[in-house]
Coordinates of C-alpha atoms and ligand atoms in Angstrom, one line a residue:
M1 CA 23.1 139.1 119.0
R2 CA 26.6 139.3 116.9
P3 CA 29.1 141.2 118.1
P4 CA 29.7 144.3 116.5
M5 CA 31.8 143.5 113.4
K6 CA 35.6 144.9 113.4
P7 CA 37.0 147.1 111.5
L8 CA 38.9 145.2 108.9
K9 CA 43.1 145.2 109.5
P10 CA 44.6 145.9 106.3
L11 CA 47.1 143.5 105.0
D12 CA 50.3 145.5 105.4
D13 CA 49.8 146.5 108.7
A14 CA 49.2 142.6 109.8
L15 CA 52.4 141.9 107.8
A16 CA 53.9 144.7 109.9
D17 CA 52.9 143.3 112.7
L18 CA 54.0 139.6 112.2
L19 CA 57.5 141.0 111.3
G20 CA 57.6 143.0 114.5
H21 CA 57.3 139.7 115.9
A22 CA 59.6 137.7 114.0
T23 CA 62.7 138.1 115.8
P24 CA 65.6 136.0 113.8
L25 CA 66.0 132.4 115.5
A26 CA 69.3 132.1 117.6
G27 CA 71.7 129.6 116.8
A28 CA 73.6 128.4 113.4
D29 CA 74.1 125.7 111.3
T30 CA 77.6 124.9 109.7
V31 CA 76.8 122.8 106.4
T32 CA 78.7 122.0 103.4
T33 CA 78.3 124.7 100.3
F34 CA 77.0 121.5 98.6
D35 CA 74.0 121.6 101.2
A36 CA 73.7 125.0 101.2
D37 CA 71.1 125.6 98.8
G38 CA 67.8 127.3 99.9
R39 CA 69.2 127.8 103.4
V40 CA 69.8 131.6 104.5
L41 CA 73.2 132.7 105.2
A42 CA 74.2 133.4 108.7
Q43 CA 77.4 135.2 108.0
D44 CA 78.8 137.4 105.1
C45 CA 81.3 135.9 102.7
T46 CA 84.1 138.0 102.0
S47 CA 86.8 136.9 99.4
V48 CA 90.3 136.9 100.4
L49 CA 91.5 136.5 96.7
Q50 CA 90.3 138.0 93.0
V51 CA 88.6 135.8 90.8
P52 CA 90.0 135.3 88.1
P53 CA 93.4 135.0 89.8
Q54 CA 95.1 136.3 86.7
D55 CA 94.6 137.5 83.4
N56 CA 93.6 134.4 81.3
S57 CA 92.6 133.4 78.0
A58 CA 89.4 133.7 76.6
M59 CA 89.7 131.4 73.7
D60 CA 92.0 128.5 72.7
G61 CA 94.4 130.4 70.3
Y62 CA 97.5 132.4 70.2
A63 CA 99.4 135.1 72.7
V64 CA 100.9 137.7 71.1
R65 CA 102.6 141.2 71.9
C66 CA 100.5 143.5 69.5
A67 CA 103.5 145.3 68.6
D68 CA 104.9 142.1 66.9
V69 CA 102.0 141.7 64.5
A70 CA 101.2 145.2 62.9
A71 CA 99.9 143.9 60.1
V72 CA 98.0 140.4 58.3
G73 CA 100.4 137.7 57.7
V74 CA 103.0 138.1 60.2
E75 CA 104.5 134.6 60.8
L76 CA 105.9 134.1 64.5
P77 CA 107.9 131.4 66.0
V78 CA 106.1 129.2 68.8
S79 CA 108.0 129.8 72.1
Q80 CA 106.0 128.2 74.3
R81 CA 102.3 126.0 75.1
I82 CA 100.4 126.8 78.4
A83 CA 97.4 125.0 78.7
A84 CA 94.9 125.7 81.7
G85 CA 96.6 124.8 85.0
S86 CA 100.0 125.5 84.1
A87 CA 101.7 128.9 84.2
G88 CA 103.7 129.3 81.4
E89 CA 106.8 131.7 81.1
P90 CA 106.9 135.6 80.5
L91 CA 106.8 135.9 76.3
Q92 CA 109.8 136.1 74.2
P93 CA 109.6 139.3 72.0
G94 CA 109.2 138.3 68.5
T95 CA 107.4 135.5 69.4
A96 CA 103.8 133.9 70.1
A97 CA 102.6 131.2 72.9
R98 CA 100.3 129.0 72.0
I99 CA 97.5 129.3 74.9
F100 CA 94.2 127.4 75.7
T101 CA 91.1 128.8 77.4
G102 CA 91.7 129.5 80.9
A103 CA 95.5 129.4 80.6
P104 CA 97.4 132.1 82.2
V105 CA 98.3 135.0 80.0
P106 CA 102.1 135.3 79.7
A107 CA 103.7 138.4 81.1
G108 CA 104.4 140.5 78.3
A109 CA 101.3 139.0 76.1
D110 CA 98.7 142.1 75.1
A111 CA 96.5 140.4 73.1
I112 CA 94.9 136.3 72.2
L113 CA 94.4 135.8 68.6
M114 CA 91.7 133.1 68.7
Q115 CA 92.7 130.1 66.8
E116 CA 90.2 130.8 63.6
D117 CA 92.3 133.5 62.8
C118 CA 96.1 132.0 62.9
N119 CA 97.3 129.3 60.5
A120 CA 100.0 126.5 62.8
L121 CA 102.7 126.0 59.8
E122 CA 104.7 123.0 58.7
D123 CA 107.9 124.2 60.4
G124 CA 106.4 125.2 64.0
R125 CA 105.6 128.8 63.3
V126 CA 102.2 130.5 63.2
R127 CA 100.8 132.6 60.5
I128 CA 98.5 135.1 62.1
N129 CA 95.3 136.0 59.8
A130 CA 94.1 139.6 61.9
V131 CA 95.4 142.0 63.8
P132 CA 94.6 142.1 67.5
R133 CA 93.4 144.9 69.3
P134 CA 95.3 145.1 72.6
G135 CA 93.5 143.6 75.3
Q136 CA 91.3 141.5 72.9
W137 CA 90.2 138.2 74.3
I138 CA 91.8 138.3 77.6
R139 CA 89.7 137.9 81.0
R140 CA 90.9 140.4 84.1
A141 CA 91.9 139.7 86.9
G142 CA 89.5 140.1 89.6
E143 CA 86.9 140.9 86.9
D144 CA 84.6 139.2 88.3
I145 CA 84.9 139.4 92.4
T146 CA 87.8 141.4 94.1
R147 CA 90.1 141.3 96.9
G148 CA 88.2 142.2 100.2
A149 CA 85.1 141.9 98.2
V150 CA 81.8 141.0 100.1
V151 CA 80.5 138.5 97.7
L152 CA 77.3 137.6 99.6
Q153 CA 75.7 139.2 102.4
A154 CA 74.1 137.9 105.7
G155 CA 70.7 137.2 105.2
T156 CA 70.9 136.1 102.0
R157 CA 68.9 133.2 100.5
L158 CA 71.0 130.8 98.8
T159 CA 70.1 129.9 95.3
P160 CA 72.6 127.4 93.0
A161 CA 74.4 130.5 91.4
E162 CA 75.0 131.8 95.0
L163 CA 76.8 128.4 96.1
G164 CA 79.1 128.3 92.7
L165 CA 80.0 131.7 94.0
A166 CA 81.0 130.6 97.1
A167 CA 82.6 127.8 95.7
S168 CA 84.5 130.4 93.6
I169 CA 86.1 132.2 96.5
G170 CA 87.1 129.2 97.9
M171 CA 84.3 128.6 101.0
H172 CA 83.7 124.5 101.0
Q173 CA 81.0 125.4 104.0
L174 CA 79.0 128.3 105.1
Q175 CA 77.4 129.1 108.1
V176 CA 73.6 129.4 107.9
A177 CA 70.3 130.3 109.8
R178 CA 69.1 127.2 111.5
R179 CA 65.8 125.7 110.5
P180 CA 62.5 127.0 111.7
R181 CA 60.6 124.0 113.4
V182 CA 57.4 124.0 112.4
A183 CA 54.3 121.9 113.9
L184 CA 51.5 122.1 111.4
F185 CA 47.7 121.0 112.6
S186 CA 44.7 120.8 110.7
T187 CA 41.4 121.4 112.2
G188 CA 37.6 120.3 111.1
D189 CA 35.5 117.1 111.7
E190 CA 34.8 117.2 107.7
L191 CA 38.3 116.1 107.4
V192 CA 39.5 113.1 106.1
M193 CA 43.5 112.0 104.7
P194 CA 43.7 110.7 101.2
G195 CA 44.3 107.2 101.6
D196 CA 42.3 106.8 104.9
V197 CA 39.2 106.3 102.9
P198 CA 38.8 106.0 99.2
P199 CA 36.8 108.2 97.1
A200 CA 34.0 106.0 96.9
Q201 CA 33.4 105.7 100.7
M202 CA 33.8 109.0 101.6
R203 CA 30.9 109.9 104.4
P204 CA 28.4 112.7 103.0
G205 CA 29.9 115.9 104.1
A206 CA 33.3 114.8 104.2
I207 CA 36.1 116.5 102.1
Y208 CA 39.9 115.4 101.7
N209 CA 42.7 117.2 103.9
S210 CA 44.1 119.3 100.8
N211 CA 45.7 122.3 102.6
R212 CA 47.6 119.9 104.6
F213 CA 49.6 119.1 101.9
F214 CA 50.3 122.2 100.0
L215 CA 51.0 123.9 103.8
R216 CA 53.6 121.0 104.5
A217 CA 55.0 121.3 101.2
M218 CA 55.4 125.5 101.1
L219 CA 56.9 125.2 104.6
L220 CA 59.7 122.2 103.3
R221 CA 60.3 124.9 100.8
L222 CA 61.3 127.5 103.1
G223 CA 63.5 125.3 104.2
C224 CA 61.4 124.7 107.5
E225 CA 61.5 121.2 109.6
V226 CA 57.7 120.1 110.1
T227 CA 56.4 118.1 112.3
D228 CA 53.0 116.9 110.9
F229 CA 50.0 116.6 113.9
G230 CA 47.7 115.8 111.5
I231 CA 43.9 116.4 111.8
V232 CA 43.1 117.7 115.7
P233 CA 40.7 115.6 117.6
D234 CA 37.5 117.5 118.5
R235 CA 38.2 117.5 122.2
R236 CA 39.5 120.4 124.4
D237 CA 41.6 118.7 126.5
T238 CA 43.5 116.7 124.1
T239 CA 44.0 119.8 121.7
I240 CA 45.4 121.5 124.7
D241 CA 47.6 118.9 125.3
A242 CA 48.7 118.7 121.5
L243 CA 48.9 122.2 121.5
R244 CA 51.2 122.6 124.6
Q245 CA 53.8 119.9 123.3
A246 CA 54.2 121.3 120.0
S247 CA 54.9 124.7 121.6
N248 CA 57.8 123.3 123.9
V249 CA 59.9 122.0 120.4
H250 CA 58.6 124.3 117.9
D251 CA 59.4 128.0 116.8
L252 CA 55.9 128.3 114.8
I253 CA 52.3 126.4 115.5
L254 CA 50.3 126.7 112.1
T255 CA 46.9 125.3 112.0
S256 CA 44.1 126.0 108.8
G257 CA 40.9 126.1 109.9
G258 CA 38.7 127.5 112.7
V259 CA 39.1 130.9 112.6
S260 CA 36.3 132.4 111.1
V261 CA 34.0 134.5 113.3
G262 CA 31.6 132.3 115.3
E263 CA 33.6 128.9 114.5
E264 CA 33.2 126.4 117.6
D265 CA 36.6 124.7 116.9
H266 CA 39.0 124.0 119.9
I267 CA 42.3 125.3 118.8
K268 CA 41.0 128.9 119.2
P269 CA 40.5 128.5 123.4
A270 CA 43.0 126.1 123.8
V271 CA 45.6 128.5 122.2
E272 CA 43.8 131.2 124.8
T273 CA 44.3 128.8 127.6
L274 CA 48.0 128.7 126.8
G275 CA 48.6 131.8 125.8
T276 CA 47.4 134.7 123.7
L277 CA 45.5 134.8 120.6
D278 CA 44.2 137.7 118.5
L279 CA 41.7 137.1 115.6
W280 CA 42.2 139.6 112.8
Q281 CA 39.8 140.1 110.0
I282 CA 42.3 141.1 107.2
A283 CA 41.2 143.1 104.2
M284 CA 42.3 141.2 101.7
K285 CA 39.8 138.5 99.4
P286 CA 40.2 135.3 99.4
G287 CA 41.8 135.1 103.3
K288 CA 40.0 137.1 105.5
P289 CA 40.2 135.3 108.8
F290 CA 44.0 135.5 110.2
A291 CA 44.7 134.3 114.2
Y292 CA 48.1 135.3 115.6
G293 CA 49.0 134.4 119.2
Q294 CA 52.3 133.4 121.2
I295 CA 52.6 130.3 123.6
P296 CA 54.8 130.9 126.2
R297 CA 57.3 128.2 127.5
D298 CA 60.4 128.0 129.7
N299 CA 63.1 129.9 127.3
G300 CA 60.6 132.1 125.5
R301 CA 57.9 131.3 123.4
A302 CA 55.8 129.4 120.1
H303 CA 54.5 131.6 117.6
F304 CA 51.2 130.8 116.6
M305 CA 49.4 131.4 113.4
G306 CA 46.1 130.0 112.3
L307 CA 44.7 130.2 108.7
P308 CA 41.4 130.0 106.8
G309 CA 40.2 126.9 106.1
N310 CA 39.4 127.7 102.7
P311 CA 42.2 126.1 100.3
V312 CA 42.9 129.5 98.2
S313 CA 42.7 131.2 101.5
S314 CA 44.8 129.1 103.0
F315 CA 47.3 129.2 100.0
L316 CA 47.6 133.2 99.6
T317 CA 47.6 133.8 103.5
F318 CA 50.2 131.6 103.8
A319 CA 52.3 132.9 100.9
L320 CA 51.5 136.4 101.9
L321 CA 51.5 136.4 105.8
V322 CA 53.3 132.8 106.8
R323 CA 56.1 133.2 104.2
P324 CA 57.7 136.6 104.7
F325 CA 57.2 135.6 108.5
V326 CA 59.6 132.3 108.2
L327 CA 62.1 134.2 106.1
R328 CA 62.8 136.9 108.6
L329 CA 62.7 134.0 111.5
Q330 CA 66.0 132.8 109.2
G331 CA 67.4 136.8 109.0
V332 CA 66.0 137.2 105.4
H333 CA 65.9 141.1 105.4
S334 CA 64.1 141.7 102.2
V335 CA 61.1 139.2 102.6
A336 CA 58.5 141.3 100.5
P337 CA 57.5 139.6 96.7
Q338 CA 58.6 141.7 93.8
T339 CA 55.3 142.9 92.1
I340 CA 55.7 143.5 88.1
A341 CA 53.7 145.6 86.0
A342 CA 51.8 143.6 83.5
R343 CA 48.8 143.9 81.0
A344 CA 45.6 142.2 81.7
D345 CA 43.8 140.6 79.0
F346 CA 40.1 140.3 81.3
T347 CA 37.9 142.9 82.9
W348 CA 37.2 142.6 86.2
A349 CA 33.8 144.5 86.5
K350 CA 33.0 144.1 90.4
A351 CA 35.4 145.9 92.3
D352 CA 35.6 144.5 96.0
K353 CA 35.7 146.7 99.2
R354 CA 39.1 144.2 99.8
R355 CA 42.2 144.1 98.0
E356 CA 42.0 141.2 96.0
F357 CA 44.7 138.0 94.9
L358 CA 43.2 137.3 91.5
R359 CA 44.5 134.2 89.9
V360 CA 45.4 134.3 86.3
R361 CA 48.2 133.3 84.2
H362 CA 50.4 134.5 81.3
N363 CA 49.3 134.2 77.5
A364 CA 51.3 133.7 74.5
A365 CA 50.8 137.4 73.6
G366 CA 52.5 138.7 76.8
G367 CA 49.3 139.5 79.0
L368 CA 47.4 138.1 81.7
D369 CA 44.1 135.6 81.6
L370 CA 41.8 135.4 84.4
F371 CA 40.9 131.8 85.8
N372 CA 37.1 131.9 85.4
N373 CA 36.1 130.8 89.0
Q374 CA 37.7 133.1 91.8
S375 CA 36.2 131.6 94.7
S376 CA 38.1 130.4 97.6
G377 CA 37.4 127.4 97.3
V378 CA 38.4 126.8 94.1
L379 CA 42.0 125.5 94.8
T380 CA 41.9 124.7 90.7
S381 CA 42.4 128.6 90.3
A382 CA 45.8 128.0 92.1
A383 CA 46.9 125.3 90.3
W384 CA 45.8 126.8 86.8
G385 CA 47.6 130.0 87.5
D386 CA 51.2 130.9 87.4
G387 CA 50.6 133.7 89.7
V388 CA 48.2 136.8 91.3
V389 CA 47.0 140.0 90.4
D390 CA 47.3 142.6 93.3
N391 CA 44.4 144.5 92.6
P392 CA 43.4 147.4 95.0
A393 CA 40.2 147.3 97.1
G394 CA 37.5 149.7 94.9
Q395 CA 39.4 148.7 91.7
T396 CA 37.6 147.6 88.7
I397 CA 40.0 146.2 85.9
A398 CA 39.2 146.5 82.3
A399 CA 41.1 144.7 79.5
G400 CA 44.4 146.3 78.8
D401 CA 44.8 147.8 81.8
T402 CA 48.2 147.9 83.5
V403 CA 47.7 145.4 87.0
R404 CA 50.1 144.4 89.4
F405 CA 51.2 141.0 88.9
I406 CA 53.1 138.6 91.8
A407 CA 54.4 135.6 89.9
F408 CA 54.0 132.5 92.2
S409 CA 57.7 131.7 91.9
E410 CA 57.8 134.9 94.2
L411 CA 55.2 133.3 96.4
L412 CA 56.1 129.8 96.9
S413 CA 59.7 129.4 96.4
Ligands
AMP501 P1 37.0 126.8 107.8 O1 37.6 127.7 108.3 O2 37.1 126.0 109.4 O3 35.5 127.6 108.4 O4 37.0 126.1 106.9 C1 36.4 126.7 105.3 C2 36.4 125.8 104.5 O5 37.5 125.2 104.2 C3 35.1 124.6 104.8 O6 34.4 124.6 103.9 C4 36.1 123.5 105.3 O7 35.5 122.7 104.8 C5 37.6 124.0 104.6 N1 38.7 123.4 105.0 C6 39.0 123.6 106.2 N2 40.4 122.5 106.5 C7 40.5 122.4 105.1 C8 41.5 121.5 104.7 N3 42.4 121.2 105.7 N4 41.3 121.0 103.3 C9 40.4 121.6 102.8 N5 39.6 122.2 102.8 C10 39.1 123.0 104.3
MG502 MG1 36.5 124.1 109.9

């Protein structure tokens, strides 16, 4: 007789439980700012200077005192030339300074005229064809960053703009969280690695191991060091050995397949032999079965996560549960993907008991189209889509309805 069904676990509860176990990893790396893209800051970056360091010109042109240019057609001697990188002298009253973009505004000048509004005369003077407004075309000292400002906070996942920002306050190296070490296993006797057997020679029942490819890629994008243990051999003792070995040096052991109820895989009993394992039935679709466990070792424990084998289930449970966990291990505070309101240009007539994640794609009219096959085995839906609609349990969708959209850029980066 089958055991009674456990109640389904809400996805948010599962995530909260996981994050409760995700103590940020001890230890930080010092990397050059060049190499910090995608890493998570382990320090606040505080500016000891202001950016820009002084008032500077936003244009190629002339620096003047507005009081000297009361009307169009004034002609002024050019008393100095200030290029970017040089400092210049205070501006003598009744003169203009030739100035270039980024050059410091000389003391006494209170406006820049762009060169298009001026004529350089034969005798070295400049004729000014516009009346300047005080402050025009001057970029103010500190308008980007003030001295003492925390420009980037610990826990920030660095993107290219942030590398530039760190560099702009003089930081050539940064303290970042160490990379999580992740061991990746696949289970299932049906699995064959592409390259091992050509398509024409696949035996009946065999399929290629696709999960291993996207799981590895997603882990690498999240900054992990990945050890790929391949397809776990179908024997209890070798599985236990592999898991024990992996747990000694990895922060997380990730598997796909074999977490369905009643499944005869070896991973589940092997983890239970070495540590603890909880099997969850999560109220999400695709992606109901999920396992979390821990394998103790001398200096702590390795986390264990078992994903469902169906490719789209694997993909989405990774994106919605493993990704936030791995980010939190690196000290990221805000791990929830951004949800935005969007218009459904499709109907979804069959409400489900579980919260559903429908693969959709933006169309040129600004709405969302639905992929025509939402089966958990159809990985084409994830490649076709640019995100998912997060559809509450029991909810149908009519064309024109406002739905909650999560972009893949939020889930896969
Ligand atoms: P399981 O979760 O092991 O019951 O697997 C569910 C379905 O996913 C089965 O059809 C498996 O063949 C398939 N599957 C499991 N692992 C993989 C994998 N690594 N790549 C592609 N399909 C898989
Ligand atoms: Mg299986």
